[in-house]
Amino acid sequence: MELKKRALKVVESLLEDSVAEDFLVDCAKFITRANYRDAVEERSIAKMCGYPICPNKLGKMPTQQYKICTKTNRVYDMTERKCFCSNFCYKASKEFEPSKH
């Protein structure tokens, strides 16, 4: 039970406007992938970039769910990408995302 409380406090702290990179790295010890994804989603609902160390606000979000890349002839689901201000933040967030479930 104590671990759940600690994880909740960590997730709440990730909802601040900007989070220090070293703090984010420390947080990984206390949260699961689901906790982190919740923080990303909550940040995007608040119109903040989902990557906690990014201070940017989200601009106008695309409404389409899929994007077709004519260069690679692939279809991409944009659901997760909409939570971030840029491809850089999306990729950085995916790399950081805790691996434990």
PDB file of N, CA and C in Angstrom:
ATOM      1  N   MET A   1       0.826  -1.195   0.000  1.00  0.00           N
ATOM      2  CA  MET A   1       0.000   0.000   0.000  1.00  0.00           C
ATOM      3  C   MET A   1       0.871   1.261   0.000  1.00  0.00           C
ATOM      4  N   GLU A   2       1.959   1.220   0.749  1.00  0.00           N
ATOM      5  CA  GLU A   2       2.855   2.376   0.821  1.00  0.00           C
ATOM      6  C   GLU A   2       3.460   2.687  -0.543  1.00  0.00           C
ATOM      7  N   LEU A   3       3.766   1.644  -1.307  1.00  0.00           N
ATOM      8  CA  LEU A   3       4.332   1.851  -2.644  1.00  0.00           C
ATOM      9  C   LEU A   3       3.346   2.558  -3.563  1.00  0.00           C
ATOM     10  N   LYS A   4       2.064   2.216  -3.450  1.00  0.00           N
ATOM     11  CA  LYS A   4       1.045   2.873  -4.275  1.00  0.00           C
ATOM     12  C   LYS A   4       0.936   4.352  -3.928  1.00  0.00           C
ATOM     13  N   LYS A   5       0.998   4.669  -2.643  1.00  0.00           N
ATOM     14  CA  LYS A   5       0.930   6.073  -2.210  1.00  0.00           C
ATOM     15  C   LYS A   5       2.125   6.851  -2.748  1.00  0.00           C
ATOM     16  N   ARG A   6       3.298   6.237  -2.655  1.00  0.00           N
ATOM     17  CA  ARG A   6       4.508   6.896  -3.138  1.00  0.00           C
ATOM     18  C   ARG A   6       4.418   7.115  -4.652  1.00  0.00           C
ATOM     19  N   ALA A   7       3.950   6.101  -5.377  1.00  0.00           N
ATOM     20  CA  ALA A   7       3.810   6.222  -6.832  1.00  0.00           C
ATOM     21  C   ALA A   7       2.831   7.337  -7.182  1.00  0.00           C
ATOM     22  N   LEU A   8       1.738   7.447  -6.437  1.00  0.00           N
ATOM     23  CA  LEU A   8       0.754   8.499  -6.689  1.00  0.00           C
ATOM     24  C   LEU A   8       1.381   9.878  -6.473  1.00  0.00           C
ATOM     25  N   LYS A   9       2.158  10.027  -5.406  1.00  0.00           N
ATOM     26  CA  LYS A   9       2.826  11.309  -5.144  1.00  0.00           C
ATOM     27  C   LYS A   9       3.814  11.648  -6.267  1.00  0.00           C
ATOM     28  N   VAL A  10       4.523  10.651  -6.756  1.00  0.00           N
ATOM     29  CA  VAL A  10       5.480  10.868  -7.840  1.00  0.00           C
ATOM     30  C   VAL A  10       4.743  11.308  -9.100  1.00  0.00           C
ATOM     31  N   VAL A  11       3.662  10.606  -9.432  1.00  0.00           N
ATOM     32  CA  VAL A  11       2.876  10.967 -10.616  1.00  0.00           C
ATOM     33  C   VAL A  11       2.352  12.394 -10.483  1.00  0.00           C
ATOM     34  N   GLU A  12       1.864  12.757  -9.299  1.00  0.00           N
ATOM     35  CA  GLU A  12       1.374  14.125  -9.078  1.00  0.00           C
ATOM     36  C   GLU A  12       2.488  15.146  -9.293  1.00  0.00           C
ATOM     37  N   SER A  13       3.697  14.825  -8.858  1.00  0.00           N
ATOM     38  CA  SER A  13       4.810  15.768  -9.037  1.00  0.00           C
ATOM     39  C   SER A  13       5.201  15.893 -10.508  1.00  0.00           C
ATOM     40  N   LEU A  14       4.922  14.874 -11.310  1.00  0.00           N
ATOM     41  CA  LEU A  14       5.215  14.937 -12.742  1.00  0.00           C
ATOM     42  C   LEU A  14       4.216  15.819 -13.495  1.00  0.00           C
ATOM     43  N   LEU A  15       3.190  16.273 -12.811  1.00  0.00           N
ATOM     44  CA  LEU A  15       2.183  17.133 -13.440  1.00  0.00           C
ATOM     45  C   LEU A  15       2.521  18.612 -13.307  1.00  0.00           C
ATOM     46  N   GLU A  16       3.648  18.925 -12.648  1.00  0.00           N
ATOM     47  CA  GLU A  16       4.090  20.314 -12.533  1.00  0.00           C
ATOM     48  C   GLU A  16       4.454  20.839 -13.918  1.00  0.00           C
ATOM     49  N   ASP A  17       4.496  22.177 -14.053  1.00  0.00           N
ATOM     50  CA  ASP A  17       4.802  22.786 -15.352  1.00  0.00           C
ATOM     51  C   ASP A  17       6.092  22.267 -15.963  1.00  0.00           C
ATOM     52  N   SER A  18       7.164  22.278 -15.202  1.00  0.00           N
ATOM     53  CA  SER A  18       8.406  21.711 -15.738  1.00  0.00           C
ATOM     54  C   SER A  18       9.102  20.936 -14.636  1.00  0.00           C
ATOM     55  N   VAL A  19       9.604  19.790 -14.999  1.00  0.00           N
ATOM     56  CA  VAL A  19      10.215  18.869 -14.066  1.00  0.00           C
ATOM     57  C   VAL A  19      11.701  18.780 -14.413  1.00  0.00           C
ATOM     58  N   ALA A  20      12.557  18.793 -13.417  1.00  0.00           N
ATOM     59  CA  ALA A  20      14.000  18.683 -13.665  1.00  0.00           C
ATOM     60  C   ALA A  20      14.322  17.281 -14.182  1.00  0.00           C
ATOM     61  N   GLU A  21      15.261  17.212 -15.102  1.00  0.00           N
ATOM     62  CA  GLU A  21      15.613  15.928 -15.715  1.00  0.00           C
ATOM     63  C   GLU A  21      16.093  14.912 -14.682  1.00  0.00           C
ATOM     64  N   ASP A  22      16.911  15.341 -13.729  1.00  0.00           N
ATOM     65  CA  ASP A  22      17.409  14.403 -12.721  1.00  0.00           C
ATOM     66  C   ASP A  22      16.277  13.897 -11.823  1.00  0.00           C
ATOM     67  N   PHE A  23      15.283  14.757 -11.567  1.00  0.00           N
ATOM     68  CA  PHE A  23      14.115  14.323 -10.788  1.00  0.00           C
ATOM     69  C   PHE A  23      13.332  13.265 -11.559  1.00  0.00           C
ATOM     70  N   LEU A  24      13.156  13.484 -12.861  1.00  0.00           N
ATOM     71  CA  LEU A  24      12.432  12.518 -13.695  1.00  0.00           C
ATOM     72  C   LEU A  24      13.140  11.166 -13.668  1.00  0.00           C
ATOM     73  N   VAL A  25      14.453  11.179 -13.785  1.00  0.00           N
ATOM     74  CA  VAL A  25      15.228   9.931 -13.759  1.00  0.00           C
ATOM     75  C   VAL A  25      15.044   9.221 -12.410  1.00  0.00           C
ATOM     76  N   ASP A  26      15.067   9.983 -11.319  1.00  0.00           N
ATOM     77  CA  ASP A  26      14.847   9.390  -9.992  1.00  0.00           C
ATOM     78  C   ASP A  26      13.454   8.789  -9.861  1.00  0.00           C
ATOM     79  N   CYS A  27      12.475   9.397 -10.496  1.00  0.00           N
ATOM     80  CA  CYS A  27      11.088   8.930 -10.419  1.00  0.00           C
ATOM     81  C   CYS A  27      10.915   7.528 -10.986  1.00  0.00           C
ATOM     82  N   ALA A  28      11.746   7.181 -11.946  1.00  0.00           N
ATOM     83  CA  ALA A  28      11.610   5.887 -12.613  1.00  0.00           C
ATOM     84  C   ALA A  28      11.691   4.709 -11.637  1.00  0.00           C
ATOM     85  N   LYS A  29      12.356   4.921 -10.506  1.00  0.00           N
ATOM     86  CA  LYS A  29      12.495   3.853  -9.512  1.00  0.00           C
ATOM     87  C   LYS A  29      11.174   3.554  -8.799  1.00  0.00           C
ATOM     88  N   PHE A  30      10.284   4.527  -8.794  1.00  0.00           N
ATOM     89  CA  PHE A  30       9.089   4.415  -7.969  1.00  0.00           C
ATOM     90  C   PHE A  30       7.788   4.213  -8.736  1.00  0.00           C
ATOM     91  N   ILE A  31       7.833   4.332 -10.064  1.00  0.00           N
ATOM     92  CA  ILE A  31       6.589   4.245 -10.834  1.00  0.00           C
ATOM     93  C   ILE A  31       6.657   3.140 -11.881  1.00  0.00           C
ATOM     94  N   THR A  32       5.483   2.701 -12.287  1.00  0.00           N
ATOM     95  CA  THR A  32       5.374   1.691 -13.333  1.00  0.00           C
ATOM     96  C   THR A  32       5.120   2.379 -14.670  1.00  0.00           C
ATOM     97  N   ARG A  33       5.135   1.611 -15.726  1.00  0.00           N
ATOM     98  CA  ARG A  33       4.823   2.145 -17.050  1.00  0.00           C
ATOM     99  C   ARG A  33       3.418   2.762 -17.048  1.00  0.00           C
ATOM    100  N   ALA A  34       2.470   2.086 -16.388  1.00  0.00           N
ATOM    101  CA  ALA A  34       1.093   2.605 -16.335  1.00  0.00           C
ATOM    102  C   ALA A  34       1.044   3.946 -15.604  1.00  0.00           C
ATOM    103  N   ASN A  35       1.808   4.072 -14.501  1.00  0.00           N
ATOM    104  CA  ASN A  35       1.862   5.340 -13.764  1.00  0.00           C
ATOM    105  C   ASN A  35       2.377   6.450 -14.670  1.00  0.00           C
ATOM    106  N   TYR A  36       3.447   6.155 -15.402  1.00  0.00           N
ATOM    107  CA  TYR A  36       4.047   7.160 -16.276  1.00  0.00           C
ATOM    108  C   TYR A  36       3.077   7.553 -17.389  1.00  0.00           C
ATOM    109  N   ARG A  37       2.422   6.574 -17.980  1.00  0.00           N
ATOM    110  CA  ARG A  37       1.463   6.878 -19.051  1.00  0.00           C
ATOM    111  C   ARG A  37       0.305   7.720 -18.530  1.00  0.00           C
ATOM    112  N   ASP A  38      -0.113   7.469 -17.279  1.00  0.00           N
ATOM    113  CA  ASP A  38      -1.153   8.294 -16.661  1.00  0.00           C
ATOM    114  C   ASP A  38      -0.692   9.737 -16.551  1.00  0.00           C
ATOM    115  N   ALA A  39       0.564   9.931 -16.130  1.00  0.00           N
ATOM    116  CA  ALA A  39       1.105  11.286 -15.992  1.00  0.00           C
ATOM    117  C   ALA A  39       1.150  11.983 -17.356  1.00  0.00           C
ATOM    118  N   VAL A  40       1.582  11.254 -18.385  1.00  0.00           N
ATOM    119  CA  VAL A  40       1.628  11.817 -19.747  1.00  0.00           C
ATOM    120  C   VAL A  40       0.235  12.246 -20.180  1.00  0.00           C
ATOM    121  N   GLU A  41      -0.743  11.382 -19.962  1.00  0.00           N
ATOM    122  CA  GLU A  41      -2.116  11.688 -20.370  1.00  0.00           C
ATOM    123  C   GLU A  41      -2.686  12.875 -19.587  1.00  0.00           C
ATOM    124  N   GLU A  42      -2.443  12.901 -18.284  1.00  0.00           N
ATOM    125  CA  GLU A  42      -2.929  14.010 -17.457  1.00  0.00           C
ATOM    126  C   GLU A  42      -2.309  15.338 -17.889  1.00  0.00           C
ATOM    127  N   ARG A  43      -1.007  15.318 -18.208  1.00  0.00           N
ATOM    128  CA  ARG A  43      -0.336  16.529 -18.677  1.00  0.00           C
ATOM    129  C   ARG A  43      -0.976  17.012 -19.977  1.00  0.00           C
ATOM    130  N   SER A  44      -1.256  16.086 -20.894  1.00  0.00           N
ATOM    131  CA  SER A  44      -1.831  16.506 -22.180  1.00  0.00           C
ATOM    132  C   SER A  44      -3.256  17.027 -22.014  1.00  0.00           C
ATOM    133  N   ILE A  45      -4.004  16.472 -21.079  1.00  0.00           N
ATOM    134  CA  ILE A  45      -5.352  16.974 -20.801  1.00  0.00           C
ATOM    135  C   ILE A  45      -5.273  18.418 -20.308  1.00  0.00           C
ATOM    136  N   ALA A  46      -4.206  18.718 -19.544  1.00  0.00           N
ATOM    137  CA  ALA A  46      -3.984  20.068 -19.034  1.00  0.00           C
ATOM    138  C   ALA A  46      -3.307  20.963 -20.081  1.00  0.00           C
ATOM    139  N   LYS A  47      -3.217  20.464 -21.319  1.00  0.00           N
ATOM    140  CA  LYS A  47      -2.625  21.204 -22.453  1.00  0.00           C
ATOM    141  C   LYS A  47      -1.133  21.454 -22.290  1.00  0.00           C
ATOM    142  N   MET A  48      -0.451  20.541 -21.557  1.00  0.00           N
ATOM    143  CA  MET A  48       1.005  20.601 -21.429  1.00  0.00           C
ATOM    144  C   MET A  48       1.581  19.436 -22.220  1.00  0.00           C
ATOM    145  N   CYS A  49       2.791  19.620 -22.722  1.00  0.00           N
ATOM    146  CA  CYS A  49       3.478  18.530 -23.402  1.00  0.00           C
ATOM    147  C   CYS A  49       3.559  17.340 -22.442  1.00  0.00           C
ATOM    148  N   GLY A  50       3.315  16.136 -22.945  1.00  0.00           N
ATOM    149  CA  GLY A  50       3.319  14.945 -22.108  1.00  0.00           C
ATOM    150  C   GLY A  50       4.675  14.561 -21.549  1.00  0.00           C
ATOM    151  N   TYR A  51       5.756  15.050 -22.165  1.00  0.00           N
ATOM    152  CA  TYR A  51       7.096  14.742 -21.665  1.00  0.00           C
ATOM    153  C   TYR A  51       7.367  15.668 -20.483  1.00  0.00           C
ATOM    154  N   PRO A  52       7.474  15.130 -19.277  1.00  0.00           N
ATOM    155  CA  PRO A  52       7.515  15.966 -18.069  1.00  0.00           C
ATOM    156  C   PRO A  52       8.593  17.053 -18.026  1.00  0.00           C
ATOM    157  N   ILE A  53       9.747  16.847 -18.665  1.00  0.00           N
ATOM    158  CA  ILE A  53      10.774  17.890 -18.567  1.00  0.00           C
ATOM    159  C   ILE A  53      10.593  18.984 -19.614  1.00  0.00           C
ATOM    160  N   CYS A  54       9.620  18.832 -20.492  1.00  0.00           N
ATOM    161  CA  CYS A  54       9.351  19.858 -21.505  1.00  0.00           C
ATOM    162  C   CYS A  54       8.359  20.886 -20.955  1.00  0.00           C
ATOM    163  N   PRO A  55       8.715  22.173 -20.988  1.00  0.00           N
ATOM    164  CA  PRO A  55       7.833  23.213 -20.455  1.00  0.00           C
ATOM    165  C   PRO A  55       6.792  23.712 -21.470  1.00  0.00           C
ATOM    166  N   ASN A  56       6.816  23.184 -22.697  1.00  0.00           N
ATOM    167  CA  ASN A  56       5.928  23.686 -23.744  1.00  0.00           C
ATOM    168  C   ASN A  56       4.468  23.330 -23.499  1.00  0.00           C
ATOM    169  N   LYS A  57       3.607  24.214 -23.955  1.00  0.00           N
ATOM    170  CA  LYS A  57       2.176  23.960 -23.945  1.00  0.00           C
ATOM    171  C   LYS A  57       1.813  23.283 -25.268  1.00  0.00           C
ATOM    172  N   LEU A  58       0.733  22.551 -25.267  1.00  0.00           N
ATOM    173  CA  LEU A  58       0.278  21.931 -26.510  1.00  0.00           C
ATOM    174  C   LEU A  58      -0.500  22.944 -27.322  1.00  0.00           C
ATOM    175  N   GLY A  59      -0.214  22.994 -28.596  1.00  0.00           N
ATOM    176  CA  GLY A  59      -0.946  23.875 -29.493  1.00  0.00           C
ATOM    177  C   GLY A  59      -2.217  23.181 -29.962  1.00  0.00           C
ATOM    178  N   LYS A  60      -2.651  23.556 -31.130  1.00  0.00           N
ATOM    179  CA  LYS A  60      -3.846  22.937 -31.699  1.00  0.00           C
ATOM    180  C   LYS A  60      -3.525  21.484 -32.031  1.00  0.00           C
ATOM    181  N   MET A  61      -4.280  20.597 -31.453  1.00  0.00           N
ATOM    182  CA  MET A  61      -4.013  19.180 -31.654  1.00  0.00           C
ATOM    183  C   MET A  61      -4.716  18.692 -32.907  1.00  0.00           C
ATOM    184  N   PRO A  62      -4.026  17.839 -33.689  1.00  0.00           N
ATOM    185  CA  PRO A  62      -4.662  17.286 -34.883  1.00  0.00           C
ATOM    186  C   PRO A  62      -5.854  16.414 -34.486  1.00  0.00           C
ATOM    187  N   THR A  63      -6.867  16.427 -35.300  1.00  0.00           N
ATOM    188  CA  THR A  63      -8.063  15.666 -34.963  1.00  0.00           C
ATOM    189  C   THR A  63      -8.050  14.254 -35.543  1.00  0.00           C
ATOM    190  N   GLN A  64      -7.238  14.036 -36.586  1.00  0.00           N
ATOM    191  CA  GLN A  64      -7.249  12.704 -37.187  1.00  0.00           C
ATOM    192  C   GLN A  64      -6.540  11.701 -36.286  1.00  0.00           C
ATOM    193  N   GLN A  65      -6.982  10.459 -36.346  1.00  0.00           N
ATOM    194  CA  GLN A  65      -6.399   9.413 -35.517  1.00  0.00           C
ATOM    195  C   GLN A  65      -5.201   8.769 -36.210  1.00  0.00           C
ATOM    196  N   TYR A  66      -5.194   8.782 -37.533  1.00  0.00           N
ATOM    197  CA  TYR A  66      -4.119   8.132 -38.279  1.00  0.00           C
ATOM    198  C   TYR A  66      -3.441   9.121 -39.216  1.00  0.00           C
ATOM    199  N   LYS A  67      -2.161   8.873 -39.471  1.00  0.00           N
ATOM    200  CA  LYS A  67      -1.421   9.686 -40.426  1.00  0.00           C
ATOM    201  C   LYS A  67      -0.768   8.733 -41.417  1.00  0.00           C
ATOM    202  N   ILE A  68      -0.852   9.064 -42.684  1.00  0.00           N
ATOM    203  CA  ILE A  68      -0.248   8.238 -43.719  1.00  0.00           C
ATOM    204  C   ILE A  68       1.041   8.918 -44.177  1.00  0.00           C
ATOM    205  N   CYS A  69       2.129   8.178 -44.125  1.00  0.00           N
ATOM    206  CA  CYS A  69       3.418   8.693 -44.584  1.00  0.00           C
ATOM    207  C   CYS A  69       3.631   8.189 -46.008  1.00  0.00           C
ATOM    208  N   THR A  70       3.659   9.133 -46.946  1.00  0.00           N
ATOM    209  CA  THR A  70       3.796   8.732 -48.346  1.00  0.00           C
ATOM    210  C   THR A  70       5.214   8.285 -48.673  1.00  0.00           C
ATOM    211  N   LYS A  71       6.193   8.733 -47.884  1.00  0.00           N
ATOM    212  CA  LYS A  71       7.575   8.306 -48.120  1.00  0.00           C
ATOM    213  C   LYS A  71       7.762   6.828 -47.827  1.00  0.00           C
ATOM    214  N   THR A  72       7.214   6.385 -46.700  1.00  0.00           N
ATOM    215  CA  THR A  72       7.414   4.991 -46.282  1.00  0.00           C
ATOM    216  C   THR A  72       6.214   4.100 -46.577  1.00  0.00           C
ATOM    217  N   ASN A  73       5.136   4.706 -47.042  1.00  0.00           N
ATOM    218  CA  ASN A  73       3.912   3.946 -47.325  1.00  0.00           C
ATOM    219  C   ASN A  73       3.386   3.242 -46.074  1.00  0.00           C
ATOM    220  N   ARG A  74       3.464   3.932 -44.929  1.00  0.00           N
ATOM    221  CA  ARG A  74       2.996   3.360 -43.665  1.00  0.00           C
ATOM    222  C   ARG A  74       1.908   4.242 -43.068  1.00  0.00           C
ATOM    223  N   VAL A  75       1.060   3.602 -42.281  1.00  0.00           N
ATOM    224  CA  VAL A  75       0.001   4.311 -41.564  1.00  0.00           C
ATOM    225  C   VAL A  75       0.383   4.327 -40.082  1.00  0.00           C
ATOM    226  N   TYR A  76       0.331   5.529 -39.478  1.00  0.00           N
ATOM    227  CA  TYR A  76       0.687   5.673 -38.073  1.00  0.00           C
ATOM    228  C   TYR A  76      -0.534   6.074 -37.258  1.00  0.00           C
ATOM    229  N   ASP A  77      -0.684   5.420 -36.101  1.00  0.00           N
ATOM    230  CA  ASP A  77      -1.743   5.790 -35.161  1.00  0.00           C
ATOM    231  C   ASP A  77      -1.247   7.002 -34.378  1.00  0.00           C
ATOM    232  N   MET A  78      -1.983   8.096 -34.433  1.00  0.00           N
ATOM    233  CA  MET A  78      -1.554   9.362 -33.816  1.00  0.00           C
ATOM    234  C   MET A  78      -2.060   9.538 -32.378  1.00  0.00           C
ATOM    235  N   THR A  79      -2.767   8.554 -31.830  1.00  0.00           N
ATOM    236  CA  THR A  79      -3.378   8.694 -30.511  1.00  0.00           C
ATOM    237  C   THR A  79      -2.365   9.115 -29.453  1.00  0.00           C
ATOM    238  N   GLU A  80      -1.253   8.387 -29.333  1.00  0.00           N
ATOM    239  CA  GLU A  80      -0.242   8.724 -28.328  1.00  0.00           C
ATOM    240  C   GLU A  80       0.506  10.000 -28.688  1.00  0.00           C
ATOM    241  N   ARG A  81       0.813  10.175 -29.955  1.00  0.00           N
ATOM    242  CA  ARG A  81       1.627  11.317 -30.413  1.00  0.00           C
ATOM    243  C   ARG A  81       0.955  12.655 -30.094  1.00  0.00           C
ATOM    244  N   LYS A  82      -0.374  12.670 -30.036  1.00  0.00           N
ATOM    245  CA  LYS A  82      -1.110  13.911 -29.769  1.00  0.00           C
ATOM    246  C   LYS A  82      -0.811  14.488 -28.388  1.00  0.00           C
ATOM    247  N   CYS A  83      -0.232  13.696 -27.503  1.00  0.00           N
ATOM    248  CA  CYS A  83       0.063  14.149 -26.143  1.00  0.00           C
ATOM    249  C   CYS A  83       1.348  14.973 -26.062  1.00  0.00           C
ATOM    250  N   PHE A  84       2.051  15.145 -27.177  1.00  0.00           N
ATOM    251  CA  PHE A  84       3.367  15.777 -27.147  1.00  0.00           C
ATOM    252  C   PHE A  84       3.437  16.953 -28.104  1.00  0.00           C
ATOM    253  N   CYS A  85       4.323  17.909 -27.773  1.00  0.00           N
ATOM    254  CA  CYS A  85       4.448  19.118 -28.591  1.00  0.00           C
ATOM    255  C   CYS A  85       5.284  18.879 -29.847  1.00  0.00           C
ATOM    256  N   SER A  86       6.086  17.813 -29.865  1.00  0.00           N
ATOM    257  CA  SER A  86       6.968  17.561 -31.005  1.00  0.00           C
ATOM    258  C   SER A  86       7.318  16.077 -31.091  1.00  0.00           C
ATOM    259  N   ASN A  87       7.848  15.690 -32.239  1.00  0.00           N
ATOM    260  CA  ASN A  87       8.315  14.310 -32.395  1.00  0.00           C
ATOM    261  C   ASN A  87       9.475  14.031 -31.440  1.00  0.00           C
ATOM    262  N   PHE A  88      10.320  15.052 -31.219  1.00  0.00           N
ATOM    263  CA  PHE A  88      11.449  14.885 -30.303  1.00  0.00           C
ATOM    264  C   PHE A  88      10.948  14.477 -28.915  1.00  0.00           C
ATOM    265  N   CYS A  89       9.959  15.209 -28.378  1.00  0.00           N
ATOM    266  CA  CYS A  89       9.440  14.909 -27.038  1.00  0.00           C
ATOM    267  C   CYS A  89       8.745  13.549 -27.004  1.00  0.00           C
ATOM    268  N   TYR A  90       8.042  13.212 -28.069  1.00  0.00           N
ATOM    269  CA  TYR A  90       7.384  11.902 -28.139  1.00  0.00           C
ATOM    270  C   TYR A  90       8.420  10.787 -28.056  1.00  0.00           C
ATOM    271  N   LYS A  91       9.477  10.890 -28.864  1.00  0.00           N
ATOM    272  CA  LYS A  91      10.512   9.852 -28.882  1.00  0.00           C
ATOM    273  C   LYS A  91      11.262   9.798 -27.555  1.00  0.00           C
ATOM    274  N   ALA A  92      11.589  10.962 -26.991  1.00  0.00           N
ATOM    275  CA  ALA A  92      12.298  11.006 -25.708  1.00  0.00           C
ATOM    276  C   ALA A  92      11.456  10.370 -24.607  1.00  0.00           C
ATOM    277  N   SER A  93      10.175  10.640 -24.629  1.00  0.00           N
ATOM    278  CA  SER A  93       9.272  10.086 -23.628  1.00  0.00           C
ATOM    279  C   SER A  93       9.177   8.569 -23.767  1.00  0.00           C
ATOM    280  N   LYS A  94       9.077   8.097 -24.990  1.00  0.00           N
ATOM    281  CA  LYS A  94       8.988   6.646 -25.222  1.00  0.00           C
ATOM    282  C   LYS A  94      10.271   5.952 -24.777  1.00  0.00           C
ATOM    283  N   GLU A  95      11.420   6.598 -24.981  1.00  0.00           N
ATOM    284  CA  GLU A  95      12.690   6.012 -24.539  1.00  0.00           C
ATOM    285  C   GLU A  95      12.778   5.982 -23.020  1.00  0.00           C
ATOM    286  N   PHE A  96      12.264   7.028 -22.370  1.00  0.00           N
ATOM    287  CA  PHE A  96      12.329   7.100 -20.914  1.00  0.00           C
ATOM    288  C   PHE A  96      11.342   6.149 -20.247  1.00  0.00           C
ATOM    289  N   GLU A  97      10.191   5.941 -20.857  1.00  0.00           N
ATOM    290  CA  GLU A  97       9.094   5.193 -20.252  1.00  0.00           C
ATOM    291  C   GLU A  97       9.611   3.958 -19.502  1.00  0.00           C
ATOM    292  N   PRO A  98       9.255   3.845 -18.222  1.00  0.00           N
ATOM    293  CA  PRO A  98       9.726   2.685 -17.440  1.00  0.00           C
ATOM    294  C   PRO A  98       9.347   1.360 -18.104  1.00  0.00           C
ATOM    295  N   SER A  99      10.238   0.399 -18.014  1.00  0.00           N
ATOM    296  CA  SER A  99       9.978  -0.878 -18.690  1.00  0.00           C
ATOM    297  C   SER A  99       9.135  -1.829 -17.840  1.00  0.00           C
ATOM    298  N   LYS A 100       9.105  -1.595 -16.541  1.00  0.00           N
ATOM    299  CA  LYS A 100       8.305  -2.492 -15.702  1.00  0.00           C
ATOM    300  C   LYS A 100       6.827  -2.170 -15.827  1.00  0.00           C
ATOM    301  N   HIS A 101       6.012  -3.196 -15.726  1.00  0.00           N
ATOM    302  CA  HIS A 101       4.566  -3.033 -15.945  1.00  0.00           C
ATOM    303  C   HIS A 101       3.846  -2.519 -14.760  1.00  0.00           C
TER     304      HIS A 101
END
